[in-house]
């Protein structure tokens, strides 16, 4: 379920239904198109910057400080 929230289908990756055939189809699409792989890879990298350690640690620290204040 977490992957479905992190990956934007067709933008930063390909979401597919369960099953080997569906996965094989998605992989074949990526394997045959270097431009698409590069484009999706860059989009995924950009989308994940909000989860960079500096950002996450600040969020955790803010949450812990808020809990301690209560």
PDB file of N, CA, C and O in Angstrom:
ATOM      1  N   UNK A   1       0.805  -1.216   0.000  1.00  0.00           N
ATOM      2  CA  UNK A   1       0.000   0.000   0.000  1.00  0.00           C
ATOM      3  C   UNK A   1       0.841   1.269   0.000  1.00  0.00           C
ATOM      4  O   UNK A   1       0.456   2.248  -0.581  1.00  0.00           O
ATOM      5  N   UNK A   2       1.995   1.270   0.657  1.00  0.00           N
ATOM      6  CA  UNK A   2       2.828   2.468   0.700  1.00  0.00           C
ATOM      7  C   UNK A   2       3.327   2.884  -0.670  1.00  0.00           C
ATOM      8  O   UNK A   2       3.405   4.066  -0.983  1.00  0.00           O
ATOM      9  N   UNK A   3       3.665   1.907  -1.497  1.00  0.00           N
ATOM     10  CA  UNK A   3       4.157   2.204  -2.843  1.00  0.00           C
ATOM     11  C   UNK A   3       3.096   2.955  -3.631  1.00  0.00           C
ATOM     12  O   UNK A   3       3.406   3.898  -4.362  1.00  0.00           O
ATOM     13  N   UNK A   4       1.863   2.572  -3.475  1.00  0.00           N
ATOM     14  CA  UNK A   4       0.776   3.217  -4.202  1.00  0.00           C
ATOM     15  C   UNK A   4       0.645   4.692  -3.847  1.00  0.00           C
ATOM     16  O   UNK A   4       0.097   5.467  -4.622  1.00  0.00           O
ATOM     17  N   UNK A   5       1.121   5.073  -2.673  1.00  0.00           N
ATOM     18  CA  UNK A   5       1.055   6.471  -2.265  1.00  0.00           C
ATOM     19  C   UNK A   5       2.303   7.242  -2.687  1.00  0.00           C
ATOM     20  O   UNK A   5       2.248   8.461  -2.812  1.00  0.00           O
ATOM     21  N   UNK A   6       3.408   6.567  -2.900  1.00  0.00           N
ATOM     22  CA  UNK A   6       4.656   7.233  -3.258  1.00  0.00           C
ATOM     23  C   UNK A   6       4.858   7.360  -4.764  1.00  0.00           C
ATOM     24  O   UNK A   6       5.430   8.335  -5.234  1.00  0.00           O
ATOM     25  N   UNK A   7       4.399   6.381  -5.519  1.00  0.00           N
ATOM     26  CA  UNK A   7       4.600   6.361  -6.965  1.00  0.00           C
ATOM     27  C   UNK A   7       3.402   6.989  -7.665  1.00  0.00           C
ATOM     28  O   UNK A   7       2.262   6.608  -7.413  1.00  0.00           O
ATOM     29  N   UNK A   8       3.687   7.957  -8.543  1.00  0.00           N
ATOM     30  CA  UNK A   8       2.639   8.521  -9.389  1.00  0.00           C
ATOM     31  C   UNK A   8       2.637   7.726 -10.688  1.00  0.00           C
ATOM     32  O   UNK A   8       3.600   7.802 -11.459  1.00  0.00           O
ATOM     33  N   UNK A   9       1.576   6.974 -10.910  1.00  0.00           N
ATOM     34  CA  UNK A   9       1.506   6.083 -12.061  1.00  0.00           C
ATOM     35  C   UNK A   9       1.708   6.852 -13.364  1.00  0.00           C
ATOM     36  O   UNK A   9       1.037   7.840 -13.631  1.00  0.00           O
ATOM     37  N   UNK A  10       2.668   6.386 -14.157  1.00  0.00           N
ATOM     38  CA  UNK A  10       2.953   6.997 -15.438  1.00  0.00           C
ATOM     39  C   UNK A  10       3.841   8.224 -15.346  1.00  0.00           C
ATOM     40  O   UNK A  10       4.250   8.775 -16.366  1.00  0.00           O
ATOM     41  N   UNK A  11       4.157   8.673 -14.130  1.00  0.00           N
ATOM     42  CA  UNK A  11       5.004   9.855 -13.963  1.00  0.00           C
ATOM     43  C   UNK A  11       6.322   9.473 -13.293  1.00  0.00           C
ATOM     44  O   UNK A  11       7.392   9.697 -13.846  1.00  0.00           O
ATOM     45  N   UNK A  12       6.224   8.906 -12.096  1.00  0.00           N
ATOM     46  CA  UNK A  12       7.444   8.517 -11.380  1.00  0.00           C
ATOM     47  C   UNK A  12       7.603   6.998 -11.305  1.00  0.00           C
ATOM     48  O   UNK A  12       8.462   6.500 -10.598  1.00  0.00           O
ATOM     49  N   UNK A  13       6.783   6.300 -12.021  1.00  0.00           N
ATOM     50  CA  UNK A  13       6.833   4.845 -12.044  1.00  0.00           C
ATOM     51  C   UNK A  13       5.580   4.285 -12.685  1.00  0.00           C
ATOM     52  O   UNK A  13       4.747   5.025 -13.197  1.00  0.00           O
ATOM     53  N   UNK A  14       5.478   2.993 -12.644  1.00  0.00           N
ATOM     54  CA  UNK A  14       4.304   2.316 -13.195  1.00  0.00           C
ATOM     55  C   UNK A  14       3.700   1.458 -12.100  1.00  0.00           C
ATOM     56  O   UNK A  14       4.375   0.593 -11.531  1.00  0.00           O
ATOM     57  N   UNK A  15       2.457   1.717 -11.792  1.00  0.00           N
ATOM     58  CA  UNK A  15       1.727   0.861 -10.854  1.00  0.00           C
ATOM     59  C   UNK A  15       0.980  -0.176 -11.677  1.00  0.00           C
ATOM     60  O   UNK A  15       0.400   0.143 -12.719  1.00  0.00           O
ATOM     61  N   UNK A  16       1.012  -1.404 -11.237  1.00  0.00           N
ATOM     62  CA  UNK A  16       0.305  -2.446 -11.975  1.00  0.00           C
ATOM     63  C   UNK A  16      -0.458  -3.336 -11.002  1.00  0.00           C
ATOM     64  O   UNK A  16      -0.153  -3.381  -9.817  1.00  0.00           O
ATOM     65  N   UNK A  17      -1.429  -4.002 -11.525  1.00  0.00           N
ATOM     66  CA  UNK A  17      -2.220  -4.941 -10.728  1.00  0.00           C
ATOM     67  C   UNK A  17      -1.329  -6.116 -10.329  1.00  0.00           C
ATOM     68  O   UNK A  17      -0.297  -6.371 -10.949  1.00  0.00           O
ATOM     69  N   UNK A  18      -1.751  -6.825  -9.292  1.00  0.00           N
ATOM     70  CA  UNK A  18      -1.006  -8.001  -8.848  1.00  0.00           C
ATOM     71  C   UNK A  18      -0.904  -9.024  -9.970  1.00  0.00           C
ATOM     72  O   UNK A  18      -1.795  -9.145 -10.801  1.00  0.00           O
ATOM     73  N   UNK A  19       0.197  -9.750  -9.960  1.00  0.00           N
ATOM     74  CA  UNK A  19       0.364 -10.851 -10.897  1.00  0.00           C
ATOM     75  C   UNK A  19       1.606 -10.694 -11.750  1.00  0.00           C
ATOM     76  O   UNK A  19       2.015  -9.579 -12.089  1.00  0.00           O
ATOM     77  N   UNK A  20       2.182 -11.816 -12.069  1.00  0.00           N
ATOM     78  CA  UNK A  20       3.418 -11.831 -12.842  1.00  0.00           C
ATOM     79  C   UNK A  20       3.240 -11.241 -14.238  1.00  0.00           C
ATOM     80  O   UNK A  20       4.112 -10.520 -14.725  1.00  0.00           O
ATOM     81  N   UNK A  21       2.124 -11.502 -14.868  1.00  0.00           N
ATOM     82  CA  UNK A  21       1.904 -11.004 -16.236  1.00  0.00           C
ATOM     83  C   UNK A  21       1.851  -9.476 -16.253  1.00  0.00           C
ATOM     84  O   UNK A  21       2.428  -8.845 -17.146  1.00  0.00           O
ATOM     85  N   UNK A  22       1.179  -8.893 -15.292  1.00  0.00           N
ATOM     86  CA  UNK A  22       1.084  -7.438 -15.234  1.00  0.00           C
ATOM     87  C   UNK A  22       2.442  -6.804 -14.939  1.00  0.00           C
ATOM     88  O   UNK A  22       2.801  -5.786 -15.528  1.00  0.00           O
ATOM     89  N   UNK A  23       3.189  -7.406 -14.036  1.00  0.00           N
ATOM     90  CA  UNK A  23       4.527  -6.912 -13.726  1.00  0.00           C
ATOM     91  C   UNK A  23       5.434  -7.041 -14.946  1.00  0.00           C
ATOM     92  O   UNK A  23       6.178  -6.120 -15.277  1.00  0.00           O
ATOM     93  N   UNK A  24       5.374  -8.170 -15.642  1.00  0.00           N
ATOM     94  CA  UNK A  24       6.199  -8.394 -16.831  1.00  0.00           C
ATOM     95  C   UNK A  24       5.873  -7.371 -17.914  1.00  0.00           C
ATOM     96  O   UNK A  24       6.781  -6.854 -18.586  1.00  0.00           O
ATOM     97  N   UNK A  25       4.615  -7.032 -18.072  1.00  0.00           N
ATOM     98  CA  UNK A  25       4.204  -6.036 -19.066  1.00  0.00           C
ATOM     99  C   UNK A  25       4.787  -4.657 -18.730  1.00  0.00           C
ATOM    100  O   UNK A  25       5.313  -3.966 -19.602  1.00  0.00           O
ATOM    101  N   UNK A  26       4.694  -4.279 -17.469  1.00  0.00           N
ATOM    102  CA  UNK A  26       5.237  -2.983 -17.048  1.00  0.00           C
ATOM    103  C   UNK A  26       6.752  -2.954 -17.219  1.00  0.00           C
ATOM    104  O   UNK A  26       7.321  -1.960 -17.692  1.00  0.00           O
ATOM    105  N   UNK A  27       7.415  -4.045 -16.857  1.00  0.00           N
ATOM    106  CA  UNK A  27       8.876  -4.108 -16.994  1.00  0.00           C
ATOM    107  C   UNK A  27       9.289  -4.079 -18.459  1.00  0.00           C
ATOM    108  O   UNK A  27      10.266  -3.412 -18.807  1.00  0.00           O
ATOM    109  N   UNK A  28       8.554  -4.755 -19.311  1.00  0.00           N
ATOM    110  CA  UNK A  28       8.872  -4.760 -20.742  1.00  0.00           C
ATOM    111  C   UNK A  28       8.748  -3.349 -21.312  1.00  0.00           C
ATOM    112  O   UNK A  28       9.575  -2.925 -22.141  1.00  0.00           O
ATOM    113  N   UNK A  29       7.743  -2.622 -20.860  1.00  0.00           N
ATOM    114  CA  UNK A  29       7.553  -1.239 -21.310  1.00  0.00           C
ATOM    115  C   UNK A  29       8.764  -0.389 -20.939  1.00  0.00           C
ATOM    116  O   UNK A  29       9.271   0.383 -21.759  1.00  0.00           O
ATOM    117  N   UNK A  30       9.242  -0.538 -19.728  1.00  0.00           N
ATOM    118  CA  UNK A  30      10.403   0.237 -19.277  1.00  0.00           C
ATOM    119  C   UNK A  30      11.695  -0.238 -19.934  1.00  0.00           C
ATOM    120  O   UNK A  30      12.547   0.573 -20.301  1.00  0.00           O
ATOM    121  N   UNK A  31      11.843  -1.536 -20.086  1.00  0.00           N
ATOM    122  CA  UNK A  31      13.066  -2.082 -20.678  1.00  0.00           C
ATOM    123  C   UNK A  31      13.228  -1.670 -22.137  1.00  0.00           C
ATOM    124  O   UNK A  31      14.349  -1.525 -22.626  1.00  0.00           O
ATOM    125  N   UNK A  32      12.122  -1.432 -22.816  1.00  0.00           N
ATOM    126  CA  UNK A  32      12.196  -1.100 -24.236  1.00  0.00           C
ATOM    127  C   UNK A  32      12.255   0.400 -24.495  1.00  0.00           C
ATOM    128  O   UNK A  32      12.312   0.823 -25.649  1.00  0.00           O
ATOM    129  N   UNK A  33      12.253   1.215 -23.435  1.00  0.00           N
ATOM    130  CA  UNK A  33      12.208   2.658 -23.635  1.00  0.00           C
ATOM    131  C   UNK A  33      13.142   3.367 -22.648  1.00  0.00           C
ATOM    132  O   UNK A  33      12.734   3.717 -21.537  1.00  0.00           O
ATOM    133  N   UNK A  34      14.374   3.591 -23.082  1.00  0.00           N
ATOM    134  CA  UNK A  34      15.369   4.226 -22.217  1.00  0.00           C
ATOM    135  C   UNK A  34      14.946   5.635 -21.818  1.00  0.00           C
ATOM    136  O   UNK A  34      15.178   6.070 -20.688  1.00  0.00           O
ATOM    137  N   UNK A  35      14.325   6.366 -22.713  1.00  0.00           N
ATOM    138  CA  UNK A  35      13.869   7.722 -22.419  1.00  0.00           C
ATOM    139  C   UNK A  35      12.830   7.739 -21.309  1.00  0.00           C
ATOM    140  O   UNK A  35      12.871   8.596 -20.417  1.00  0.00           O
ATOM    141  N   UNK A  36      11.913   6.804 -21.370  1.00  0.00           N
ATOM    142  CA  UNK A  36      10.865   6.705 -20.345  1.00  0.00           C
ATOM    143  C   UNK A  36      11.474   6.339 -18.998  1.00  0.00           C
ATOM    144  O   UNK A  36      11.108   6.919 -17.969  1.00  0.00           O
ATOM    145  N   UNK A  37      12.419   5.395 -19.002  1.00  0.00           N
ATOM    146  CA  UNK A  37      13.106   5.031 -17.755  1.00  0.00           C
ATOM    147  C   UNK A  37      13.794   6.233 -17.141  1.00  0.00           C
ATOM    148  O   UNK A  37      13.687   6.492 -15.938  1.00  0.00           O
ATOM    149  N   UNK A  38      14.495   6.993 -17.955  1.00  0.00           N
ATOM    150  CA  UNK A  38      15.203   8.168 -17.474  1.00  0.00           C
ATOM    151  C   UNK A  38      14.237   9.224 -16.946  1.00  0.00           C
ATOM    152  O   UNK A  38      14.442   9.795 -15.869  1.00  0.00           O
ATOM    153  N   UNK A  39      13.182   9.466 -17.698  1.00  0.00           N
ATOM    154  CA  UNK A  39      12.179  10.467 -17.304  1.00  0.00           C
ATOM    155  C   UNK A  39      11.525  10.085 -15.979  1.00  0.00           C
ATOM    156  O   UNK A  39      11.410  10.910 -15.071  1.00  0.00           O
ATOM    157  N   UNK A  40      11.105   8.840 -15.859  1.00  0.00           N
ATOM    158  CA  UNK A  40      10.460   8.389 -14.621  1.00  0.00           C
ATOM    159  C   UNK A  40      11.457   8.367 -13.469  1.00  0.00           C
ATOM    160  O   UNK A  40      11.096   8.696 -12.334  1.00  0.00           O
ATOM    161  N   UNK A  41      12.692   7.990 -13.746  1.00  0.00           N
ATOM    162  CA  UNK A  41      13.713   7.989 -12.703  1.00  0.00           C
ATOM    163  C   UNK A  41      13.962   9.377 -12.151  1.00  0.00           C
ATOM    164  O   UNK A  41      14.050   9.571 -10.931  1.00  0.00           O
ATOM    165  N   UNK A  42      14.052  10.358 -13.026  1.00  0.00           N
ATOM    166  CA  UNK A  42      14.261  11.739 -12.582  1.00  0.00           C
ATOM    167  C   UNK A  42      13.047  12.248 -11.803  1.00  0.00           C
ATOM    168  O   UNK A  42      13.188  12.933 -10.785  1.00  0.00           O
ATOM    169  N   UNK A  43      11.843  11.918 -12.272  1.00  0.00           N
ATOM    170  CA  UNK A  43      10.620  12.333 -11.567  1.00  0.00           C
ATOM    171  C   UNK A  43      10.549  11.698 -10.185  1.00  0.00           C
ATOM    172  O   UNK A  43      10.169  12.348  -9.206  1.00  0.00           O
ATOM    173  N   UNK A  44      10.938  10.438 -10.088  1.00  0.00           N
ATOM    174  CA  UNK A  44      10.925   9.737  -8.800  1.00  0.00           C
ATOM    175  C   UNK A  44      11.942  10.353  -7.851  1.00  0.00           C
ATOM    176  O   UNK A  44      11.650  10.581  -6.673  1.00  0.00           O
ATOM    177  N   UNK A  45      13.129  10.630  -8.366  1.00  0.00           N
ATOM    178  CA  UNK A  45      14.169  11.243  -7.539  1.00  0.00           C
ATOM    179  C   UNK A  45      13.709  12.600  -7.018  1.00  0.00           C
ATOM    180  O   UNK A  45      13.868  12.913  -5.835  1.00  0.00           O
ATOM    181  N   UNK A  46      13.114  13.383  -7.865  1.00  0.00           N
ATOM    182  CA  UNK A  46      12.622  14.701  -7.475  1.00  0.00           C
ATOM    183  C   UNK A  46      11.496  14.592  -6.449  1.00  0.00           C
ATOM    184  O   UNK A  46      11.459  15.346  -5.474  1.00  0.00           O
ATOM    185  N   UNK A  47      10.600  13.646  -6.651  1.00  0.00           N
ATOM    186  CA  UNK A  47       9.461  13.473  -5.737  1.00  0.00           C
ATOM    187  C   UNK A  47       9.908  13.032  -4.347  1.00  0.00           C
ATOM    188  O   UNK A  47       9.249  13.330  -3.350  1.00  0.00           O
ATOM    189  N   UNK A  48      11.025  12.353  -4.268  1.00  0.00           N
ATOM    190  CA  UNK A  48      11.481  11.829  -2.979  1.00  0.00           C
ATOM    191  C   UNK A  48      12.318  12.819  -2.173  1.00  0.00           C
ATOM    192  O   UNK A  48      12.655  12.550  -1.028  1.00  0.00           O
ATOM    193  N   UNK A  49      12.627  13.988  -2.737  1.00  0.00           N
ATOM    194  CA  UNK A  49      13.426  14.953  -1.993  1.00  0.00           C
ATOM    195  C   UNK A  49      12.735  15.396  -0.710  1.00  0.00           C
ATOM    196  O   UNK A  49      13.406  15.748   0.260  1.00  0.00           O
ATOM    197  N   UNK A  50      11.410  15.349  -0.693  1.00  0.00           N
ATOM    198  CA  UNK A  50      10.706  15.734   0.539  1.00  0.00           C
ATOM    199  C   UNK A  50      10.930  14.725   1.659  1.00  0.00           C
ATOM    200  O   UNK A  50      10.651  15.012   2.815  1.00  0.00           O
ATOM    201  N   UNK A  51      11.468  13.559   1.329  1.00  0.00           N
ATOM    202  CA  UNK A  51      11.767  12.549   2.340  1.00  0.00           C
ATOM    203  C   UNK A  51      13.261  12.499   2.668  1.00  0.00           C
ATOM    204  O   UNK A  51      13.719  11.559   3.311  1.00  0.00           O
ATOM    205  N   UNK A  52      14.004  13.492   2.235  1.00  0.00           N
ATOM    206  CA  UNK A  52      15.440  13.554   2.530  1.00  0.00           C
ATOM    207  C   UNK A  52      15.630  13.599   4.045  1.00  0.00           C
ATOM    208  O   UNK A  52      14.796  14.152   4.768  1.00  0.00           O
ATOM    209  N   UNK A  53      16.718  13.022   4.538  1.00  0.00           N
ATOM    210  CA  UNK A  53      16.936  12.974   5.989  1.00  0.00           C
ATOM    211  C   UNK A  53      16.787  14.325   6.691  1.00  0.00           C
ATOM    212  O   UNK A  53      16.164  14.402   7.754  1.00  0.00           O
ATOM    213  N   UNK A  54      17.323  15.378   6.114  1.00  0.00           N
ATOM    214  CA  UNK A  54      17.214  16.695   6.770  1.00  0.00           C
ATOM    215  C   UNK A  54      15.755  17.104   6.955  1.00  0.00           C
ATOM    216  O   UNK A  54      15.380  17.658   7.991  1.00  0.00           O
ATOM    217  N   UNK A  55      14.930  16.826   5.969  1.00  0.00           N
ATOM    218  CA  UNK A  55      13.508  17.177   6.060  1.00  0.00           C
ATOM    219  C   UNK A  55      12.777  16.295   7.066  1.00  0.00           C
ATOM    220  O   UNK A  55      11.980  16.778   7.873  1.00  0.00           O
ATOM    221  N   UNK A  56      13.042  15.019   7.007  1.00  0.00           N
ATOM    222  CA  UNK A  56      12.354  14.071   7.888  1.00  0.00           C
ATOM    223  C   UNK A  56      12.740  14.300   9.344  1.00  0.00           C
ATOM    224  O   UNK A  56      11.880  14.302  10.230  1.00  0.00           O
ATOM    225  N   UNK A  57      14.034  14.490   9.595  1.00  0.00           N
ATOM    226  CA  UNK A  57      14.457  14.694  10.985  1.00  0.00           C
ATOM    227  C   UNK A  57      13.826  15.950  11.571  1.00  0.00           C
ATOM    228  O   UNK A  57      13.431  15.960  12.738  1.00  0.00           O
ATOM    229  N   UNK A  58      13.713  17.000  10.781  1.00  0.00           N
ATOM    230  CA  UNK A  58      13.064  18.221  11.269  1.00  0.00           C
ATOM    231  C   UNK A  58      11.598  17.970  11.591  1.00  0.00           C
ATOM    232  O   UNK A  58      11.075  18.472  12.587  1.00  0.00           O
ATOM    233  N   UNK A  59      10.928  17.212  10.746  1.00  0.00           N
ATOM    234  CA  UNK A  59       9.516  16.885  10.997  1.00  0.00           C
ATOM    235  C   UNK A  59       9.371  16.094  12.299  1.00  0.00           C
ATOM    236  O   UNK A  59       8.483  16.352  13.099  1.00  0.00           O
ATOM    237  N   UNK A  60      10.231  15.090  12.484  1.00  0.00           N
ATOM    238  CA  UNK A  60      10.183  14.281  13.708  1.00  0.00           C
ATOM    239  C   UNK A  60      10.465  15.144  14.935  1.00  0.00           C
ATOM    240  O   UNK A  60       9.795  15.032  15.967  1.00  0.00           O
ATOM    241  N   UNK A  61      11.471  15.996  14.823  1.00  0.00           N
ATOM    242  CA  UNK A  61      11.809  16.850  15.953  1.00  0.00           C
ATOM    243  C   UNK A  61      10.647  17.774  16.309  1.00  0.00           C
ATOM    244  O   UNK A  61      10.300  17.922  17.484  1.00  0.00           O
ATOM    245  N   UNK A  62      10.014  18.352  15.303  1.00  0.00           N
ATOM    246  CA  UNK A  62       8.854  19.218  15.550  1.00  0.00           C
ATOM    247  C   UNK A  62       7.714  18.450  16.204  1.00  0.00           C
ATOM    248  O   UNK A  62       7.066  18.949  17.128  1.00  0.00           O
ATOM    249  N   UNK A  63       7.466  17.242  15.731  1.00  0.00           N
ATOM    250  CA  UNK A  63       6.400  16.426  16.309  1.00  0.00           C
ATOM    251  C   UNK A  63       6.695  16.084  17.758  1.00  0.00           C
ATOM    252  O   UNK A  63       5.823  16.214  18.636  1.00  0.00           O
ATOM    253  N   UNK A  64       7.922  15.672  18.058  1.00  0.00           N
ATOM    254  CA  UNK A  64       8.285  15.315  19.426  1.00  0.00           C
ATOM    255  C   UNK A  64       8.197  16.531  20.349  1.00  0.00           C
ATOM    256  O   UNK A  64       7.704  16.416  21.482  1.00  0.00           O
ATOM    257  N   UNK A  65       8.626  17.683  19.878  1.00  0.00           N
ATOM    258  CA  UNK A  65       8.520  18.890  20.700  1.00  0.00           C
ATOM    259  C   UNK A  65       7.067  19.231  20.969  1.00  0.00           C
ATOM    260  O   UNK A  65       6.707  19.624  22.086  1.00  0.00           O
ATOM    261  N   UNK A  66       6.224  19.064  19.978  1.00  0.00           N
ATOM    262  CA  UNK A  66       4.789  19.340  20.150  1.00  0.00           C
ATOM    263  C   UNK A  66       4.163  18.381  21.167  1.00  0.00           C
ATOM    264  O   UNK A  66       3.405  18.804  22.040  1.00  0.00           O
ATOM    265  N   UNK A  67       4.515  17.112  21.081  1.00  0.00           N
ATOM    266  CA  UNK A  67       3.988  16.125  22.029  1.00  0.00           C
ATOM    267  C   UNK A  67       4.465  16.430  23.445  1.00  0.00           C
ATOM    268  O   UNK A  67       3.695  16.353  24.394  1.00  0.00           O
ATOM    269  N   UNK A  68       5.726  16.793  23.576  1.00  0.00           N
ATOM    270  CA  UNK A  68       6.261  17.091  24.912  1.00  0.00           C
ATOM    271  C   UNK A  68       5.622  18.344  25.527  1.00  0.00           C
ATOM    272  O   UNK A  68       5.463  18.419  26.745  1.00  0.00           O
ATOM    273  N   UNK A  69       5.246  19.292  24.688  1.00  0.00           N
ATOM    274  CA  UNK A  69       4.590  20.498  25.190  1.00  0.00           C
ATOM    275  C   UNK A  69       3.222  20.193  25.763  1.00  0.00           C
ATOM    276  O   UNK A  69       2.734  20.886  26.625  1.00  0.00           O
ATOM    277  N   UNK A  70       2.589  19.168  25.253  1.00  0.00           N
ATOM    278  CA  UNK A  70       1.239  18.795  25.713  1.00  0.00           C
ATOM    279  C   UNK A  70       1.359  17.965  26.951  1.00  0.00           C
ATOM    280  O   UNK A  70       0.723  17.840  27.826  1.00  0.00           O
TER     281      UNK A  70
END
